[in-house]
Amino acid sequence: MNYIVFDLEWNQSPQGKEGMVEHIPFEIIEIGAVKLDEHLRQVDEFHQLILPVVYLQLHYKISEVTHLDIESLRREGIPFVQAARQFLNWCGEDFFLVTWGSMDITELQRNMVYHHMALPFSMPVLYYDLQKLYSLLYEDGKEKLSLDQAVEALEIAVDEDRPFHHALDDAYYTGEVMGRMDFERVKEFVSMDYYQLPQTEKEQVYLRFPSYTKFVSREFMTKEEAMADRQVGTVMCCQCRRTLRKKIRWFAANAKLYLCLANCPEHGLVQGKIRVKKAESGNVFVIRTVKLVNEEQAEVIVEKRDEARKKRTEKNKIKRQAKKSRRED
């Protein structure tokens, strides 16, 4: 199996939101990729400029960062459909996608759908986000370093003929980072792209990692419908997969985040976290993660529960007062 490390450059409306075309906020203008073998050695590369058809002027920030201009894209670019087909053919049949960050696979699929191309990726779409893996190895797992910061930290030589923010060059440096870091230690932590989502209960995704589990639901019409679903609300221990009773039931920490606390007889305190996300269709879906926590972390959940209760009580009080005032008027 090969690893396809790829990077995209894209353009957007020079007029901002007013000029944005629905379903394609970012139009891909360059694809760059390197192919790594099973030993993480670079064995081939791919590069192609793309002729824009949606945004016919470059946003000034895009031009500033990439040093591309509309004339070179018109002169050297080919239609997106042709470029995407060439890229996918070059990838071969047995490969795993790698990116720096979480946007590239989403935008590749979004551009393909806009151009009426069939999506070739099987569900779920799993990939390696090397930015996340680098953070798990060398940072706190949450901080997101830029590619050039990682290259500098790992003392990878920067070629003046390979500047950053060019698709092929960024793919090259991402591949160099992947080959230099201790990839084996974090290779279990795959990422899932959420552009294509489960549509049925059977298709819902369960992923198990060394320290937590992740569940990705099908689409629901509303957040309330999602939170009422039995499978969404179930909490299983991330170690033994036992279904757990909750010490603290699901509560809203904010409009898009829900928390709960359960107890596993064998492994101790377990935190459940649900993030409500908006799907491409306009519906919603949820990402539920479950992990073991200590007493101190559990106390934070209790405090957040109490704070949420207080806010809800105050909100209800204001509503009652407003209702009373309207009746008196």
mmCIF file of N, CA and C in Angstrom, residues 125-175:
data_model
loop_
_atom_site.group_PDB
_atom_site.id
_atom_site.type_symbol
_atom_site.label_atom_id
_atom_site.label_comp_id
_atom_site.label_asym_id
_atom_site.label_seq_id
_atom_site.Cartn_x
_atom_site.Cartn_y
_atom_site.Cartn_z
ATOM 1 N N VAL A 125 -14.854 7.726 4.828
ATOM 2 C CA VAL A 125 -13.638 8.243 4.198
ATOM 3 C C VAL A 125 -12.620 8.517 5.309
ATOM 4 N N LEU A 126 -11.667 7.598 5.443
ATOM 5 C CA LEU A 126 -10.635 7.707 6.472
ATOM 6 C C LEU A 126 -9.324 8.190 5.861
ATOM 7 N N TYR A 127 -8.584 8.944 6.628
ATOM 8 C CA TYR A 127 -7.314 9.491 6.143
ATOM 9 C C TYR A 127 -6.440 9.835 7.341
ATOM 10 N N TYR A 128 -5.191 10.197 7.076
ATOM 11 C CA TYR A 128 -4.297 10.670 8.122
ATOM 12 C C TYR A 128 -4.172 12.187 8.021
ATOM 13 N N ASP A 129 -4.532 12.859 9.116
ATOM 14 C CA ASP A 129 -4.300 14.297 9.239
ATOM 15 C C ASP A 129 -2.964 14.444 9.951
ATOM 16 N N LEU A 130 -1.905 14.703 9.203
ATOM 17 C CA LEU A 130 -0.569 14.706 9.780
ATOM 18 C C LEU A 130 -0.374 15.872 10.755
ATOM 19 N N GLN A 131 -1.130 16.944 10.563
ATOM 20 C CA GLN A 131 -1.057 18.056 11.506
ATOM 21 C C GLN A 131 -1.504 17.596 12.897
ATOM 22 N N LYS A 132 -2.591 16.818 12.944
ATOM 23 C CA LYS A 132 -3.077 16.280 14.211
ATOM 24 C C LYS A 132 -2.092 15.272 14.792
ATOM 25 N N LEU A 133 -1.557 14.378 13.951
ATOM 26 C CA LEU A 133 -0.630 13.372 14.439
ATOM 27 C C LEU A 133 0.653 14.000 14.969
ATOM 28 N N TYR A 134 1.117 15.041 14.307
ATOM 29 C CA TYR A 134 2.309 15.751 14.788
ATOM 30 C C TYR A 134 2.045 16.337 16.170
ATOM 31 N N SER A 135 0.859 16.912 16.357
ATOM 32 C CA SER A 135 0.507 17.492 17.658
ATOM 33 C C SER A 135 0.425 16.415 18.735
ATOM 34 N N LEU A 136 -0.116 15.246 18.388
ATOM 35 C CA LEU A 136 -0.185 14.146 19.359
ATOM 36 C C LEU A 136 1.208 13.692 19.787
ATOM 37 N N LEU A 137 2.160 13.742 18.872
ATOM 38 C CA LEU A 137 3.518 13.296 19.179
ATOM 39 C C LEU A 137 4.334 14.333 19.935
ATOM 40 N N TYR A 138 4.239 15.590 19.484
ATOM 41 C CA TYR A 138 5.195 16.590 19.959
ATOM 42 C C TYR A 138 4.570 17.762 20.709
ATOM 43 N N GLU A 139 3.249 17.901 20.648
ATOM 44 C CA GLU A 139 2.591 19.014 21.334
ATOM 45 C C GLU A 139 1.582 18.449 22.331
ATOM 46 N N ASP A 140 0.474 19.156 22.521
ATOM 47 C CA ASP A 140 -0.529 18.721 23.502
ATOM 48 C C ASP A 140 -1.694 17.964 22.882
ATOM 49 N N GLY A 141 -1.606 17.681 21.595
ATOM 50 C CA GLY A 141 -2.690 16.983 20.912
ATOM 51 C C GLY A 141 -3.778 17.898 20.403
ATOM 52 N N LYS A 142 -3.716 19.173 20.782
ATOM 53 C CA LYS A 142 -4.741 20.138 20.367
ATOM 54 C C LYS A 142 -4.149 21.288 19.555
ATOM 55 N N GLU A 143 -2.949 21.720 19.914
ATOM 56 C CA GLU A 143 -2.325 22.834 19.188
ATOM 57 C C GLU A 143 -2.023 22.427 17.750
ATOM 58 N N LYS A 144 -2.331 23.320 16.816
ATOM 59 C CA LYS A 144 -2.136 23.026 15.403
ATOM 60 C C LYS A 144 -1.007 23.895 14.843
ATOM 61 N N LEU A 145 0.135 23.283 14.677
ATOM 62 C CA LEU A 145 1.269 23.992 14.113
ATOM 63 C C LEU A 145 1.133 24.070 12.599
ATOM 64 N N SER A 146 1.701 25.116 12.028
ATOM 65 C CA SER A 146 1.737 25.222 10.575
ATOM 66 C C SER A 146 2.790 24.258 10.038
ATOM 67 N N LEU A 147 2.696 23.959 8.765
ATOM 68 C CA LEU A 147 3.634 23.020 8.153
ATOM 69 C C LEU A 147 5.063 23.523 8.263
ATOM 70 N N ASP A 148 5.277 24.798 8.005
ATOM 71 C CA ASP A 148 6.646 25.324 8.054
ATOM 72 C C ASP A 148 7.218 25.271 9.474
ATOM 73 N N GLN A 149 6.357 25.405 10.514
ATOM 74 C CA GLN A 149 6.834 25.279 11.886
ATOM 75 C C GLN A 149 7.292 23.852 12.171
ATOM 76 N N ALA A 150 6.538 22.870 11.681
ATOM 77 C CA ALA A 150 6.915 21.469 11.884
ATOM 78 C C ALA A 150 8.211 21.148 11.144
ATOM 79 N N VAL A 151 8.350 21.666 9.927
ATOM 80 C CA VAL A 151 9.565 21.447 9.139
ATOM 81 C C VAL A 151 10.774 22.020 9.869
ATOM 82 N N GLU A 152 10.605 23.193 10.430
ATOM 83 C CA GLU A 152 11.707 23.821 11.171
ATOM 84 C C GLU A 152 12.040 23.031 12.434
ATOM 85 N N ALA A 153 11.006 22.598 13.167
ATOM 86 C CA ALA A 153 11.228 21.876 14.416
ATOM 87 C C ALA A 153 11.955 20.552 14.184
ATOM 88 N N LEU A 154 11.664 19.909 13.064
ATOM 89 C CA LEU A 154 12.297 18.623 12.754
ATOM 90 C C LEU A 154 13.613 18.790 11.996
ATOM 91 N N GLU A 155 14.010 20.055 11.811
ATOM 92 C CA GLU A 155 15.270 20.387 11.143
ATOM 93 C C GLU A 155 15.358 19.786 9.748
ATOM 94 N N ILE A 156 14.234 19.882 9.019
ATOM 95 C CA ILE A 156 14.191 19.443 7.624
ATOM 96 C C ILE A 156 14.680 20.585 6.751
ATOM 97 N N ALA A 157 15.611 20.294 5.861
ATOM 98 C CA ALA A 157 16.187 21.332 4.998
ATOM 99 C C ALA A 157 15.122 21.888 4.059
ATOM 100 N N VAL A 158 15.053 23.217 3.946
ATOM 101 C CA VAL A 158 14.107 23.880 3.054
ATOM 102 C C VAL A 158 14.848 24.294 1.791
ATOM 103 N N ASP A 159 14.373 23.804 0.671
ATOM 104 C CA ASP A 159 14.959 24.112 -0.636
ATOM 105 C C ASP A 159 14.377 25.428 -1.132
ATOM 106 N N GLU A 160 15.235 26.362 -1.492
ATOM 107 C CA GLU A 160 14.732 27.665 -1.967
ATOM 108 C C GLU A 160 13.935 27.530 -3.258
ATOM 109 N N ASP A 161 14.112 26.423 -3.962
ATOM 110 C CA ASP A 161 13.323 26.171 -5.168
ATOM 111 C C ASP A 161 11.995 25.490 -4.850
ATOM 112 N N ARG A 162 11.768 25.210 -3.573
ATOM 113 C CA ARG A 162 10.499 24.616 -3.126
ATOM 114 C C ARG A 162 9.885 25.512 -2.046
ATOM 115 N N PRO A 163 9.290 26.629 -2.428
ATOM 116 C CA PRO A 163 8.677 27.518 -1.427
ATOM 117 C C PRO A 163 7.386 26.934 -0.879
ATOM 118 N N PHE A 164 7.040 27.304 0.351
ATOM 119 C CA PHE A 164 5.769 26.872 0.939
ATOM 120 C C PHE A 164 4.600 27.532 0.207
ATOM 121 N N HIS A 165 3.416 26.941 0.379
ATOM 122 C CA HIS A 165 2.158 27.440 -0.198
ATOM 123 C C HIS A 165 2.069 27.229 -1.702
ATOM 124 N N HIS A 166 2.855 26.304 -2.223
ATOM 125 C CA HIS A 166 2.643 25.738 -3.547
ATOM 126 C C HIS A 166 2.206 24.294 -3.303
ATOM 127 N N ALA A 167 1.201 23.840 -4.022
ATOM 128 C CA ALA A 167 0.591 22.550 -3.700
ATOM 129 C C ALA A 167 1.606 21.406 -3.682
ATOM 130 N N LEU A 168 2.426 21.285 -4.721
ATOM 131 C CA LEU A 168 3.384 20.183 -4.775
ATOM 132 C C LEU A 168 4.441 20.315 -3.690
ATOM 133 N N ASP A 169 4.904 21.537 -3.452
ATOM 134 C CA ASP A 169 5.956 21.737 -2.459
ATOM 135 C C ASP A 169 5.442 21.474 -1.046
ATOM 136 N N ASP A 170 4.211 21.900 -0.755
ATOM 137 C CA ASP A 170 3.642 21.605 0.558
ATOM 138 C C ASP A 170 3.436 20.101 0.740
ATOM 139 N N ALA A 171 3.023 19.409 -0.325
ATOM 140 C CA ALA A 171 2.896 17.956 -0.253
ATOM 141 C C ALA A 171 4.263 17.313 -0.013
ATOM 142 N N TYR A 172 5.281 17.833 -0.674
ATOM 143 C CA TYR A 172 6.642 17.317 -0.495
ATOM 144 C C TYR A 172 7.089 17.451 0.959
ATOM 145 N N TYR A 173 6.901 18.640 1.539
ATOM 146 C CA TYR A 173 7.341 18.856 2.918
ATOM 147 C C TYR A 173 6.497 18.042 3.908
ATOM 148 N N THR A 174 5.209 17.876 3.614
ATOM 149 C CA THR A 174 4.371 17.032 4.470
ATOM 150 C C THR A 174 4.882 15.600 4.450
ATOM 151 N N GLY A 175 5.259 15.123 3.260
ATOM 152 C CA GLY A 175 5.838 13.787 3.146
ATOM 153 C C GLY A 175 7.154 13.669 3.895
#
